[in-house]
C-alpha atoms as a PDB file:
ATOM      1  CA  MET A   1      83.548  86.476  86.959  1.00  0.00           C
ATOM      2  CA  GLN A   2      86.386  88.005  84.919  1.00  0.00           C
ATOM      3  CA  ILE A   3      89.496  89.434  86.582  1.00  0.00           C
ATOM      4  CA  LYS A   4      92.960  90.292  85.360  1.00  0.00           C
ATOM      5  CA  ILE A   5      95.970  88.642  87.026  1.00  0.00           C
ATOM      6  CA  ASN A   6      99.418  89.864  85.979  1.00  0.00           C
ATOM      7  CA  GLY A   7      97.954  91.316  82.803  1.00  0.00           C
ATOM      8  CA  LYS A   8      96.062  88.178  81.725  1.00  0.00           C
ATOM      9  CA  ASN A   9      92.294  87.805  81.800  1.00  0.00           C
ATOM     10  CA  GLU A  10      91.099  84.922  83.957  1.00  0.00           C
ATOM     11  CA  THR A  11      87.707  83.547  84.841  1.00  0.00           C
ATOM     12  CA  VAL A  12      87.204  82.752  88.525  1.00  0.00           C
ATOM     13  CA  GLN A  13      84.205  81.773  90.607  1.00  0.00           C
ATOM     14  CA  ASN A  14      82.218  84.463  92.369  1.00  0.00           C
ATOM     15  CA  SER A  15      82.789  85.341  96.037  1.00  0.00           C
ATOM     16  CA  LEU A  16      86.531  84.636  96.222  1.00  0.00           C
ATOM     17  CA  ASN A  17      88.926  86.719  98.278  1.00  0.00           C
ATOM     18  CA  LEU A  18      92.578  87.478  97.560  1.00  0.00           C
ATOM     19  CA  GLY A  19      93.793  84.763  99.941  1.00  0.00           C
ATOM     20  CA  GLU A  20      91.766  82.109  98.150  1.00  0.00           C
ATOM     21  CA  ILE A  21      93.130  83.198  94.777  1.00  0.00           C
ATOM     22  CA  ILE A  22      96.725  83.059  96.048  1.00  0.00           C
ATOM     23  CA  LEU A  23      96.247  79.594  97.577  1.00  0.00           C
ATOM     24  CA  GLY A  24      94.440  78.403  94.462  1.00  0.00           C
ATOM     25  CA  LYS A  25      97.495  79.271  92.399  1.00  0.00           C
ATOM     26  CA  GLY A  26      99.755  77.288  94.751  1.00  0.00           C
ATOM     27  CA  LEU A  27     101.856  80.322  95.642  1.00  0.00           C
ATOM     28  CA  THR A  28     103.868  80.688  98.845  1.00  0.00           C
ATOM     29  CA  PRO A  29     102.503  83.743 100.683  1.00  0.00           C
ATOM     30  CA  GLU A  30     105.859  84.453 102.356  1.00  0.00           C
ATOM     31  CA  HIS A  31     107.520  85.004  98.958  1.00  0.00           C
ATOM     32  CA  ILE A  32     105.062  87.298  97.200  1.00  0.00           C
ATOM     33  CA  VAL A  33     103.549  90.774  97.243  1.00  0.00           C
ATOM     34  CA  VAL A  34      99.993  91.316  96.025  1.00  0.00           C
ATOM     35  CA  GLU A  35      98.631  94.472  94.439  1.00  0.00           C
ATOM     36  CA  HIS A  36      94.847  94.756  94.143  1.00  0.00           C
ATOM     37  CA  ASN A  37      93.501  97.533  91.925  1.00  0.00           C
ATOM     38  CA  TYR A  38      96.824  99.400  92.201  1.00  0.00           C
ATOM     39  CA  ASN A  39      97.060  99.144  96.018  1.00  0.00           C
ATOM     40  CA  ILE A  40      99.583  96.907  97.768  1.00  0.00           C
ATOM     41  CA  ILE A  41      97.729  94.681 100.208  1.00  0.00           C
ATOM     42  CA  ALA A  42      99.307  93.327 103.420  1.00  0.00           C
ATOM     43  CA  LYS A  43      99.162  89.534 103.794  1.00  0.00           C
ATOM     44  CA  GLU A  44      96.992  89.942 106.890  1.00  0.00           C
ATOM     45  CA  GLU A  45      94.338  91.664 104.770  1.00  0.00           C
ATOM     46  CA  TRP A  46      94.126  89.163 101.875  1.00  0.00           C
ATOM     47  CA  ASP A  47      91.221  87.219 103.353  1.00  0.00           C
ATOM     48  CA  LYS A  48      89.283  90.460 103.947  1.00  0.00           C
ATOM     49  CA  ILE A  49      89.463  91.670 100.320  1.00  0.00           C
ATOM     50  CA  ALA A  50      86.619  90.310  98.199  1.00  0.00           C
ATOM     51  CA  VAL A  51      87.488  90.087  94.514  1.00  0.00           C
ATOM     52  CA  LYS A  52      84.963  91.656  92.165  1.00  0.00           C
ATOM     53  CA  ASP A  53      84.354  91.456  88.429  1.00  0.00           C
ATOM     54  CA  ASN A  54      87.010  93.342  86.413  1.00  0.00           C
ATOM     55  CA  ASP A  55      89.459  93.669  89.335  1.00  0.00           C
ATOM     56  CA  ASN A  56      93.144  93.957  88.520  1.00  0.00           C
ATOM     57  CA  ILE A  57      95.592  91.838  90.545  1.00  0.00           C
ATOM     58  CA  GLU A  58      99.360  91.839  90.248  1.00  0.00           C
ATOM     59  CA  ILE A  59     101.359  89.141  92.017  1.00  0.00           C
ATOM     60  CA  ILE A  60     105.076  89.756  92.381  1.00  0.00           C
ATOM     61  CA  SER A  61     107.356  86.998  93.625  1.00  0.00           C
ATOM     62  CA  PHE A  62     110.817  87.350  95.097  1.00  0.00           C
ATOM     63  CA  VAL A  63     113.626  85.277  93.676  1.00  0.00           C
ATOM     64  CA  GLY A  64     116.950  84.929  95.452  1.00  0.00           C
ATOM     65  CA  GLY A  65     120.266  84.220  93.861  1.00  0.00           C
ATOM     66  CA  GLY A  66     123.916  84.706  94.262  1.00  0.00           C
END
C-alpha cells in the first residue's frame, strides 16, 4: 500500500493504523502531532484510524531549546 508521510511516498503493509505507523518509526508520541488527510488526530484516536492507500500523513515533532 502506498501512503505519503511528510511529503514522501512510502510503501507500508496493509491494515495498519496510525498508532502502528508512529511506533514503527520509533517516534515518541508525547512529542508529536499527527495530521491524517488534513485533519489533526488526537493521540487517543491513533489506534482507531485505519490507514488506506494514498492517505496523506504529516508528523510534526516539537523541539525545545533555550
